[in-house]
PDB file of C-alpha atoms in Angstrom:
ATOM      1  CA  UNK C  11      23.111   2.054 -46.832  1.00 74.00           C
ATOM      2  CA  UNK C  12      26.123  -0.166 -46.461  1.00 96.00           C
ATOM      3  CA  UNK C  13      28.957  -0.115 -44.056  1.00 98.00           C
ATOM      4  CA  UNK C  14      32.314   1.117 -45.136  1.00 98.00           C
ATOM      5  CA  UNK C  15      35.558   0.279 -43.274  1.00 98.00           C
ATOM      6  CA  UNK C  16      38.356   2.540 -44.587  1.00 98.00           C
ATOM      7  CA  UNK C  17      42.005   2.501 -43.311  1.00 98.00           C
ATOM      8  CA  UNK C  18      44.258   5.500 -43.199  1.00 95.00           C
ATOM      9  CA  UNK C  19      41.751   8.257 -43.225  1.00 96.00           C
ATOM     10  CA  UNK C  20      43.707  11.091 -41.476  1.00 93.00           C
ATOM     11  CA  UNK C  21      44.741  12.789 -44.752  1.00 89.00           C
ATOM     12  CA  UNK C  22      44.697  12.192 -48.665  1.00 92.00           C
ATOM     13  CA  UNK C  23      42.863   9.709 -50.511  1.00 93.00           C
ATOM     14  CA  UNK C  24      41.540   7.725 -47.222  1.00 95.00           C
ATOM     15  CA  UNK C  25      40.189  11.152 -45.897  1.00 96.00           C
ATOM     16  CA  UNK C  26      38.490  12.125 -49.381  1.00 96.00           C
ATOM     17  CA  UNK C  27      37.043   8.499 -49.664  1.00 97.00           C
ATOM     18  CA  UNK C  28      35.612   8.783 -46.087  1.00 97.00           C
ATOM     19  CA  UNK C  29      33.983  12.141 -46.760  1.00 97.00           C
ATOM     20  CA  UNK C  30      32.341  10.852 -49.911  1.00 97.00           C
ATOM     21  CA  UNK C  31      31.206   7.675 -48.369  1.00 98.00           C
ATOM     22  CA  UNK C  32      29.702   9.780 -45.364  1.00 98.00           C
ATOM     23  CA  UNK C  33      28.209  12.215 -47.926  1.00 97.00           C
ATOM     24  CA  UNK C  34      26.641   9.397 -49.834  1.00 97.00           C
ATOM     25  CA  UNK C  35      24.713   8.221 -46.885  1.00 97.00           C
ATOM     26  CA  UNK C  36      26.616   5.211 -45.995  1.00 97.00           C
ATOM     27  CA  UNK C  37      27.828   4.075 -42.523  1.00 97.00           C
ATOM     28  CA  UNK C  38      31.488   4.543 -42.089  1.00 98.00           C
ATOM     29  CA  UNK C  39      34.150   3.077 -39.903  1.00 98.00           C
ATOM     30  CA  UNK C  40      37.061   5.829 -40.181  1.00 98.00           C
ATOM     31  CA  UNK C  41      40.376   4.792 -38.960  1.00 98.00           C
ATOM     32  CA  UNK C  42      43.922   6.317 -38.280  1.00 97.00           C
ATOM     33  CA  UNK C  43      46.732   5.473 -36.031  1.00 96.00           C
ATOM     34  CA  UNK C  44      45.667   8.704 -33.944  1.00 96.00           C
ATOM     35  CA  UNK C  45      42.018   8.520 -33.663  1.00 97.00           C
ATOM     36  CA  UNK C  46      41.930  12.320 -32.925  1.00 96.00           C
ATOM     37  CA  UNK C  47      42.762  13.050 -36.527  1.00 96.00           C
ATOM     38  CA  UNK C  48      39.598  11.418 -37.849  1.00 97.00           C
ATOM     39  CA  UNK C  49      37.327  12.380 -35.064  1.00 96.00           C
ATOM     40  CA  UNK C  50      35.976  15.436 -36.798  1.00 96.00           C
ATOM     41  CA  UNK C  51      34.626  13.164 -39.537  1.00 96.00           C
ATOM     42  CA  UNK C  52      31.724  12.189 -37.094  1.00 95.00           C
ATOM     43  CA  UNK C  53      30.557  15.623 -36.503  1.00 93.00           C
ATOM     44  CA  UNK C  54      28.307  15.764 -39.434  1.00 86.00           C
ATOM     45  CA  UNK C  55      26.508  12.330 -39.008  1.00 95.00           C
ATOM     46  CA  UNK C  56      27.695  10.818 -35.553  1.00 96.00           C
ATOM     47  CA  UNK C  57      25.004   8.255 -35.900  1.00 96.00           C
ATOM     48  CA  UNK C  58      26.633   6.694 -39.089  1.00 97.00           C
ATOM     49  CA  UNK C  59      30.367   7.311 -38.434  1.00 98.00           C
ATOM     50  CA  UNK C  60      32.668   5.445 -36.060  1.00 98.00           C
ATOM     51  CA  UNK C  61      36.135   6.753 -35.677  1.00 98.00           C
ATOM     52  CA  UNK C  62      38.400   4.268 -34.302  1.00 98.00           C
ATOM     53  CA  UNK C  63      42.305   4.283 -33.807  1.00 98.00           C
ATOM     54  CA  UNK C  64      43.954   1.515 -35.967  1.00 98.00           C
ATOM     55  CA  UNK C  65      47.306   0.431 -36.767  1.00 98.00           C
ATOM     56  CA  UNK C  66      47.244  -2.208 -39.144  1.00 98.00           C
ATOM     57  CA  UNK C  67      50.226  -3.813 -38.012  1.00 98.00           C
ATOM     58  CA  UNK C  68      48.717  -4.503 -34.557  1.00 98.00           C
ATOM     59  CA  UNK C  69      46.542  -7.693 -34.655  1.00 98.00           C
ATOM     60  CA  UNK C  70      44.696  -6.833 -31.501  1.00 98.00           C
ATOM     61  CA  UNK C  71      43.556  -3.372 -33.057  1.00 98.00           C
ATOM     62  CA  UNK C  72      42.728  -5.077 -36.559  1.00 98.00           C
ATOM     63  CA  UNK C  73      40.432  -7.680 -34.604  1.00 98.00           C
ATOM     64  CA  UNK C  74      38.896  -4.794 -32.482  1.00 97.00           C
ATOM     65  CA  UNK C  75      38.085  -2.498 -35.305  1.00 98.00           C
ATOM     66  CA  UNK C  76      36.037  -5.283 -37.175  1.00 97.00           C
ATOM     67  CA  UNK C  77      34.218  -6.342 -33.858  1.00 97.00           C
ATOM     68  CA  UNK C  78      33.409  -2.567 -33.085  1.00 97.00           C
ATOM     69  CA  UNK C  79      31.969  -2.373 -36.557  1.00 97.00           C
ATOM     70  CA  UNK C  80      29.848  -5.139 -36.124  1.00 96.00           C
ATOM     71  CA  UNK C  81      28.591  -4.286 -32.822  1.00 96.00           C
ATOM     72  CA  UNK C  82      27.968  -0.358 -33.786  1.00 96.00           C
ATOM     73  CA  UNK C  83      26.197  -1.162 -37.221  1.00 96.00           C
ATOM     74  CA  UNK C  84      24.575  -4.600 -36.752  1.00 91.00           C
ATOM     75  CA  UNK C  85      26.947  -6.645 -38.887  1.00 85.00           C
ATOM     76  CA  UNK C  86      30.583  -6.542 -40.217  1.00 88.00           C
ATOM     77  CA  UNK C  87      31.595  -4.320 -43.022  1.00 97.00           C
ATOM     78  CA  UNK C  88      30.173  -4.586 -46.251  1.00 98.00           C
ATOM     79  CA  UNK C  89      33.080  -2.866 -48.014  1.00 98.00           C
ATOM     80  CA  UNK C  90      36.713  -2.889 -46.854  1.00 98.00           C
ATOM     81  CA  UNK C  91      38.979  -0.319 -48.202  1.00 98.00           C
ATOM     82  CA  UNK C  92      42.796  -0.900 -47.604  1.00 98.00           C
ATOM     83  CA  UNK C  93      44.329   2.297 -47.905  1.00 97.00           C
ATOM     84  CA  UNK C  94      46.780   2.891 -45.069  1.00 96.00           C
ATOM     85  CA  UNK C  95      50.471   3.261 -45.971  1.00 94.00           C
ATOM     86  CA  UNK C  96      53.215   5.653 -47.132  1.00 93.00           C
ATOM     87  CA  UNK C  97      55.903   6.213 -49.572  1.00 93.00           C
ATOM     88  CA  UNK C  98      59.404   4.979 -49.419  1.00 95.00           C
ATOM     89  CA  UNK C  99      62.162   6.020 -51.463  1.00 95.00           C
ATOM     90  CA  UNK C 100      65.731   4.765 -51.742  1.00 97.00           C
ATOM     91  CA  UNK C 101      67.975   3.111 -54.387  1.00 98.00           C
ATOM     92  CA  UNK C 102      67.758  -0.739 -53.634  1.00 98.00           C
ATOM     93  CA  UNK C 103      71.398  -0.730 -52.305  1.00 98.00           C
ATOM     94  CA  UNK C 104      70.442   2.328 -50.009  1.00 98.00           C
ATOM     95  CA  UNK C 105      67.380   0.684 -48.467  1.00 98.00           C
ATOM     96  CA  UNK C 106      67.608  -0.170 -44.737  1.00 97.00           C
ATOM     97  CA  UNK C 107      66.424  -3.596 -43.890  1.00 97.00           C
ATOM     98  CA  UNK C 108      64.380  -2.584 -41.106  1.00 97.00           C
ATOM     99  CA  UNK C 109      62.664   0.197 -43.047  1.00 97.00           C
ATOM    100  CA  UNK C 110      61.848  -2.208 -45.787  1.00 98.00           C
ATOM    101  CA  UNK C 111      60.334  -4.841 -43.431  1.00 98.00           C
ATOM    102  CA  UNK C 112      58.344  -1.964 -41.717  1.00 97.00           C
ATOM    103  CA  UNK C 113      57.043  -0.999 -45.182  1.00 97.00           C
ATOM    104  CA  UNK C 114      55.872  -4.480 -45.991  1.00 98.00           C
ATOM    105  CA  UNK C 115      54.412  -4.941 -42.572  1.00 98.00           C
ATOM    106  CA  UNK C 116      52.124  -2.029 -43.265  1.00 97.00           C
ATOM    107  CA  UNK C 117      51.398  -2.122 -46.967  1.00 98.00           C
ATOM    108  CA  UNK C 118      51.263  -5.997 -47.542  1.00 98.00           C
ATOM    109  CA  UNK C 119      50.870  -7.768 -44.248  1.00 98.00           C
ATOM    110  CA  UNK C 120      48.559  -5.146 -42.864  1.00 98.00           C
ATOM    111  CA  UNK C 121      46.312  -5.458 -45.905  1.00 98.00           C
ATOM    112  CA  UNK C 122      46.209  -9.380 -45.489  1.00 98.00           C
ATOM    113  CA  UNK C 123      45.509  -8.835 -41.690  1.00 98.00           C
ATOM    114  CA  UNK C 124      42.390  -6.652 -42.468  1.00 98.00           C
ATOM    115  CA  UNK C 125      41.164  -9.023 -45.278  1.00 98.00           C
ATOM    116  CA  UNK C 126      41.330 -12.057 -42.904  1.00 98.00           C
ATOM    117  CA  UNK C 127      39.348 -10.045 -40.271  1.00 98.00           C
ATOM    118  CA  UNK C 128      36.519  -9.172 -42.512  1.00 98.00           C
ATOM    119  CA  UNK C 129      36.282 -12.224 -44.571  1.00 98.00           C
ATOM    120  CA  UNK C 130      34.430 -14.556 -42.041  1.00 97.00           C
ATOM    121  CA  UNK C 131      31.517 -12.117 -41.959  1.00 97.00           C
ATOM    122  CA  UNK C 132      31.528 -11.438 -45.577  1.00 97.00           C
ATOM    123  CA  UNK C 133      31.554 -15.224 -46.336  1.00 98.00           C
ATOM    124  CA  UNK C 134      28.778 -15.778 -43.834  1.00 97.00           C
ATOM    125  CA  UNK C 135      26.485 -13.229 -45.644  1.00 96.00           C
ATOM    126  CA  UNK C 136      27.816 -14.113 -49.253  1.00 97.00           C
ATOM    127  CA  UNK C 137      28.534 -10.602 -49.995  1.00 97.00           C
ATOM    128  CA  UNK C 138      31.054  -7.807 -49.595  1.00 98.00           C
ATOM    129  CA  UNK C 139      33.566  -5.924 -51.588  1.00 98.00           C
ATOM    130  CA  UNK C 140      37.515  -5.621 -50.826  1.00 98.00           C
ATOM    131  CA  UNK C 141      39.235  -2.421 -52.371  1.00 98.00           C
ATOM    132  CA  UNK C 142      42.961  -2.678 -52.235  1.00 98.00           C
ATOM    133  CA  UNK C 143      44.629   0.742 -53.046  1.00 97.00           C
ATOM    134  CA  UNK C 144      47.893   0.029 -54.964  1.00 97.00           C
ATOM    135  CA  UNK C 145      49.922   2.549 -57.086  1.00 96.00           C
ATOM    136  CA  UNK C 146      50.768   3.047 -60.624  1.00 95.00           C
ATOM    137  CA  UNK C 147      54.283   2.487 -59.438  1.00 95.00           C
ATOM    138  CA  UNK C 148      53.515  -1.215 -59.222  1.00 97.00           C
ATOM    139  CA  UNK C 149      53.442  -1.092 -63.081  1.00 97.00           C
ATOM    140  CA  UNK C 150      56.042   1.690 -63.571  1.00 96.00           C
ATOM    141  CA  UNK C 151      58.669   0.721 -61.100  1.00 97.00           C
ATOM    142  CA  UNK C 152      60.448   4.068 -60.984  1.00 95.00           C
ATOM    143  CA  UNK C 153      63.923   4.044 -59.937  1.00 96.00           C
ATOM    144  CA  UNK C 154      64.292   5.104 -56.008  1.00 96.00           C
ATOM    145  CA  UNK C 155      60.925   3.274 -55.571  1.00 96.00           C
ATOM    146  CA  UNK C 156      61.884  -0.180 -55.992  1.00 97.00           C
ATOM    147  CA  UNK C 157      60.760  -1.287 -52.387  1.00 98.00           C
ATOM    148  CA  UNK C 158      57.449   0.718 -52.634  1.00 97.00           C
ATOM    149  CA  UNK C 159      56.618  -0.871 -56.032  1.00 98.00           C
ATOM    150  CA  UNK C 160      57.599  -4.259 -54.732  1.00 98.00           C
ATOM    151  CA  UNK C 161      55.229  -3.802 -51.716  1.00 98.00           C
ATOM    152  CA  UNK C 162      52.392  -2.780 -54.013  1.00 98.00           C
ATOM    153  CA  UNK C 163      53.024  -5.495 -56.626  1.00 98.00           C
ATOM    154  CA  UNK C 164      52.844  -8.025 -53.788  1.00 98.00           C
ATOM    155  CA  UNK C 165      49.296  -6.664 -52.855  1.00 98.00           C
ATOM    156  CA  UNK C 166      48.056  -7.062 -56.652  1.00 98.00           C
ATOM    157  CA  UNK C 167      49.609 -10.435 -57.024  1.00 98.00           C
ATOM    158  CA  UNK C 168      47.595 -11.556 -53.869  1.00 98.00           C
ATOM    159  CA  UNK C 169      44.440  -9.694 -54.839  1.00 98.00           C
ATOM    160  CA  UNK C 170      44.298 -11.363 -58.286  1.00 98.00           C
ATOM    161  CA  UNK C 171      44.362 -14.747 -56.538  1.00 98.00           C
ATOM    162  CA  UNK C 172      41.993 -13.695 -53.797  1.00 98.00           C
ATOM    163  CA  UNK C 173      39.358 -12.410 -56.525  1.00 98.00           C
ATOM    164  CA  UNK C 174      39.206 -15.767 -57.972  1.00 98.00           C
ATOM    165  CA  UNK C 175      38.842 -17.490 -54.469  1.00 98.00           C
ATOM    166  CA  UNK C 176      36.121 -15.079 -53.453  1.00 98.00           C
ATOM    167  CA  UNK C 177      33.998 -14.777 -56.726  1.00 98.00           C
ATOM    168  CA  UNK C 178      31.881 -17.896 -56.116  1.00 98.00           C
ATOM    169  CA  UNK C 179      30.982 -16.532 -52.764  1.00 98.00           C
ATOM    170  CA  UNK C 180      29.674 -13.047 -53.920  1.00 98.00           C
ATOM    171  CA  UNK C 181      32.569 -11.231 -52.556  1.00 98.00           C
ATOM    172  CA  UNK C 182      34.355  -8.831 -55.093  1.00 98.00           C
ATOM    173  CA  UNK C 183      38.061  -7.791 -54.865  1.00 98.00           C
ATOM    174  CA  UNK C 184      39.156  -4.508 -56.737  1.00 98.00           C
ATOM    175  CA  UNK C 185      42.979  -3.489 -57.225  1.00 98.00           C
ATOM    176  CA  UNK C 186      43.047   0.413 -57.830  1.00 98.00           C
ATOM    177  CA  UNK C 187      46.119   1.890 -59.305  1.00 97.00           C
ATOM    178  CA  UNK C 188      46.078   5.740 -58.715  1.00 95.00           C
ATOM    179  CA  UNK C 189      48.320   7.996 -60.458  1.00 93.00           C
ATOM    180  CA  UNK C 190      49.556  11.240 -59.023  1.00 89.00           C
ATOM    181  CA  UNK C 191      46.811  12.729 -56.800  1.00 82.00           C
ATOM    182  CA  UNK C 192      47.185  15.998 -54.816  1.00 73.00           C
ATOM    183  CA  UNK C 193      47.537  14.430 -51.339  1.00 69.00           C
ATOM    184  CA  UNK C 194      50.569  14.609 -48.781  1.00 65.00           C
ATOM    185  CA  UNK C 195      52.098  11.406 -50.263  1.00 64.00           C
ATOM    186  CA  UNK C 196      55.065  13.138 -51.616  1.00 53.00           C
ATOM    187  CA  UNK C 197      55.201  15.206 -48.685  1.00 53.00           C
ATOM    188  CA  UNK C 198      54.636  14.347 -44.937  1.00 65.00           C
ATOM    189  CA  UNK C 199      53.885  10.751 -45.772  1.00 70.00           C
ATOM    190  CA  UNK C 200      57.122  10.168 -47.788  1.00 85.00           C
ATOM    191  CA  UNK C 201      59.989   8.277 -46.149  1.00 92.00           C
ATOM    192  CA  UNK C 202      63.463   7.688 -47.421  1.00 92.00           C
ATOM    193  CA  UNK C 203      66.607   5.974 -46.569  1.00 95.00           C
ATOM    194  CA  UNK C 204      69.277   7.685 -44.356  1.00 95.00           C
ATOM    195  CA  UNK C 205      71.940   6.148 -46.557  1.00 96.00           C
ATOM    196  CA  UNK C 206      72.619   7.966 -49.658  1.00 97.00           C
ATOM    197  CA  UNK C 207      75.184   6.619 -52.295  1.00 98.00           C
ATOM    198  CA  UNK C 208      76.680   9.353 -54.527  1.00 97.00           C
ATOM    199  CA  UNK C 209      76.706   6.856 -57.556  1.00 98.00           C
ATOM    200  CA  UNK C 210      72.886   6.838 -57.541  1.00 97.00           C
ATOM    201  CA  UNK C 211      72.718  10.747 -57.593  1.00 96.00           C
ATOM    202  CA  UNK C 212      71.484  10.789 -61.225  1.00 96.00           C
ATOM    203  CA  UNK C 213      68.854   7.964 -60.967  1.00 96.00           C
ATOM    204  CA  UNK C 214      67.325   7.312 -57.501  1.00 95.00           C
ATOM    205  CA  UNK C 215      68.838  10.405 -56.165  1.00 94.00           C
ATOM    206  CA  UNK C 216      66.489  12.580 -58.305  1.00 91.00           C
ATOM    207  CA  UNK C 217      63.573  11.224 -56.439  1.00 87.00           C
ATOM    208  CA  UNK C 218      64.741  11.888 -52.768  1.00 85.00           C
ATOM    209  CA  UNK C 219      62.449  14.418 -50.980  1.00 75.00           C
ATOM    210  CA  UNK C 220      64.870  17.189 -51.440  1.00 71.00           C
ATOM    211  CA  UNK C 221      64.894  17.028 -55.187  1.00 63.00           C
ATOM    212  CA  UNK C 222      61.033  16.227 -55.510  1.00 65.00           C
ATOM    213  CA  UNK C 223      58.899  18.912 -57.070  1.00 62.00           C
ATOM    214  CA  UNK C 224      55.652  16.780 -57.174  1.00 67.00           C
ATOM    215  CA  UNK C 225      54.296  17.753 -53.811  1.00 65.00           C
ATOM    216  CA  UNK C 226      51.127  20.123 -54.045  1.00 65.00           C
ATOM    217  CA  UNK C 227      51.309  20.027 -57.958  1.00 74.00           C
ATOM    218  CA  UNK C 228      49.645  16.874 -58.709  1.00 80.00           C
ATOM    219  CA  UNK C 229      46.906  17.113 -61.241  1.00 82.00           C
ATOM    220  CA  UNK C 230      44.562  14.505 -59.377  1.00 87.00           C
ATOM    221  CA  UNK C 231      41.606  15.419 -57.564  1.00 91.00           C
ATOM    222  CA  UNK C 232      41.344  13.220 -54.410  1.00 94.00           C
ATOM    223  CA  UNK C 233      37.500  13.839 -54.281  1.00 94.00           C
ATOM    224  CA  UNK C 234      37.197  12.693 -57.991  1.00 94.00           C
ATOM    225  CA  UNK C 235      39.119   9.611 -56.994  1.00 95.00           C
ATOM    226  CA  UNK C 236      36.925   8.806 -54.115  1.00 97.00           C
ATOM    227  CA  UNK C 237      33.787   9.244 -56.355  1.00 97.00           C
ATOM    228  CA  UNK C 238      35.205   6.902 -58.809  1.00 97.00           C
ATOM    229  CA  UNK C 239      35.896   4.149 -56.131  1.00 98.00           C
ATOM    230  CA  UNK C 240      32.289   4.538 -54.857  1.00 98.00           C
ATOM    231  CA  UNK C 241      31.042   4.124 -58.521  1.00 98.00           C
ATOM    232  CA  UNK C 242      33.141   0.917 -59.145  1.00 98.00           C
ATOM    233  CA  UNK C 243      32.109  -0.733 -55.814  1.00 98.00           C
ATOM    234  CA  UNK C 244      28.438   0.089 -56.399  1.00 97.00           C
ATOM    235  CA  UNK C 245      28.278  -0.790 -60.181  1.00 96.00           C
ATOM    236  CA  UNK C 246      27.127  -4.291 -59.631  1.00 90.00           C
ATOM    237  CA  UNK C 247      30.022  -5.880 -61.322  1.00 95.00           C
ATOM    238  CA  UNK C 248      33.205  -4.131 -59.635  1.00 97.00           C
ATOM    239  CA  UNK C 249      36.313  -4.361 -61.852  1.00 98.00           C
ATOM    240  CA  UNK C 250      39.294  -6.434 -60.866  1.00 98.00           C
ATOM    241  CA  UNK C 251      41.553  -3.755 -61.714  1.00 98.00           C
ATOM    242  CA  UNK C 252      40.882   0.048 -61.936  1.00 98.00           C
ATOM    243  CA  UNK C 253      43.382   2.720 -62.958  1.00 98.00           C
ATOM    244  CA  UNK C 254      42.616   6.283 -61.671  1.00 96.00           C
ATOM    245  CA  UNK C 255      43.814   9.474 -63.582  1.00 95.00           C
ATOM    246  CA  UNK C 256      44.821  10.147 -67.137  1.00 94.00           C
ATOM    247  CA  UNK C 257      48.496  10.049 -66.161  1.00 95.00           C
ATOM    248  CA  UNK C 258      48.085   6.318 -64.709  1.00 96.00           C
ATOM    249  CA  UNK C 259      46.268   5.320 -67.951  1.00 97.00           C
ATOM    250  CA  UNK C 260      49.026   6.757 -70.032  1.00 97.00           C
ATOM    251  CA  UNK C 261      51.906   5.204 -68.158  1.00 97.00           C
ATOM    252  CA  UNK C 262      50.157   1.864 -67.955  1.00 97.00           C
ATOM    253  CA  UNK C 263      49.696   1.617 -71.646  1.00 98.00           C
ATOM    254  CA  UNK C 264      53.252   2.763 -72.148  1.00 98.00           C
ATOM    255  CA  UNK C 265      54.765   0.126 -70.045  1.00 98.00           C
ATOM    256  CA  UNK C 266      52.336  -2.577 -71.453  1.00 98.00           C
ATOM    257  CA  UNK C 267      53.363  -1.501 -75.038  1.00 98.00           C
ATOM    258  CA  UNK C 268      57.080  -1.800 -74.044  1.00 98.00           C
ATOM    259  CA  UNK C 269      56.718  -5.087 -72.359  1.00 97.00           C
ATOM    260  CA  UNK C 270      54.747  -6.701 -75.514  1.00 98.00           C
ATOM    261  CA  UNK C 271      57.536  -5.290 -77.707  1.00 98.00           C
ATOM    262  CA  UNK C 272      60.310  -6.626 -75.676  1.00 98.00           C
ATOM    263  CA  UNK C 273      58.277 -10.154 -75.615  1.00 98.00           C
ATOM    264  CA  UNK C 274      58.187 -10.054 -79.258  1.00 98.00           C
ATOM    265  CA  UNK C 275      61.896  -9.313 -79.660  1.00 98.00           C
ATOM    266  CA  UNK C 276      62.860 -12.338 -77.691  1.00 98.00           C
ATOM    267  CA  UNK C 277      60.041 -14.829 -78.666  1.00 98.00           C
ATOM    268  CA  UNK C 278      62.261 -17.167 -80.648  1.00 97.00           C
ATOM    269  CA  UNK C 279      64.553 -17.607 -77.401  1.00 97.00           C
ATOM    270  CA  UNK C 280      61.510 -17.887 -75.316  1.00 97.00           C
ATOM    271  CA  UNK C 281      59.708 -20.549 -77.246  1.00 97.00           C
ATOM    272  CA  UNK C 282      62.807 -22.729 -77.718  1.00 96.00           C
ATOM    273  CA  UNK C 283      63.020 -24.341 -74.295  1.00 97.00           C
ATOM    274  CA  UNK C 284      60.960 -27.311 -74.427  1.00 96.00           C
ATOM    275  CA  UNK C 285      62.504 -31.107 -74.827  1.00 96.00           C
ATOM    276  CA  UNK C 286      63.007 -31.847 -78.480  1.00 93.00           C
TER     277      UNK C 286
END
């Protein structure tokens, strides 16, 4: 039995993961901004489930949830899953500065705050696992999702460095890049800019909520994604990078191949920049 702390458990992948962790017999600290939305997760195993209100942009709540986890389950979290977040769509020029900063506060700085809160305990125990939920958008960077892709890319860059820093201490770090899963990410959880510029109608405009047909039609099963994450964490050698979904795999390979081809095309120019 281990103790999992999962952010953003009210719906979607976070809720599916919470249910799977509880079903596997682990302790679970399940969080949401509105604790009432996760209170029912404790019904089946109240002795192993602690529902807590958590806004990852609130330092006091971040510190409190880690402290309460330790008090309730006799030690800090063994596994932290940074899942809290939401989608944001806008052409880069359309994006509102306040909206973009709020996006990064939740996705990137909220993730960092949670990591910093659990690491003292994990370092003391010389064990632990950190799972940071990213998105295939970090690799594909679709038009209309530039800011969301940037926030996830920031998480990935930080996570790769963190993995190297923590490996000698017995703590793993895994970035998860899901493809399209049947959650409300493209529905209730999707925010977009109020500004609409007609020149982007054929590009970013096609990804605005009113033009999106993805919601409810995604092929990915959140329950299977949750099982895959648990399997990776419990493998004994968790991966640094994990794609989830055949769509994510196909898209990632396409992007990697295209980048390799472009590197090769410009290789002569690239290699000619040293002093003679």
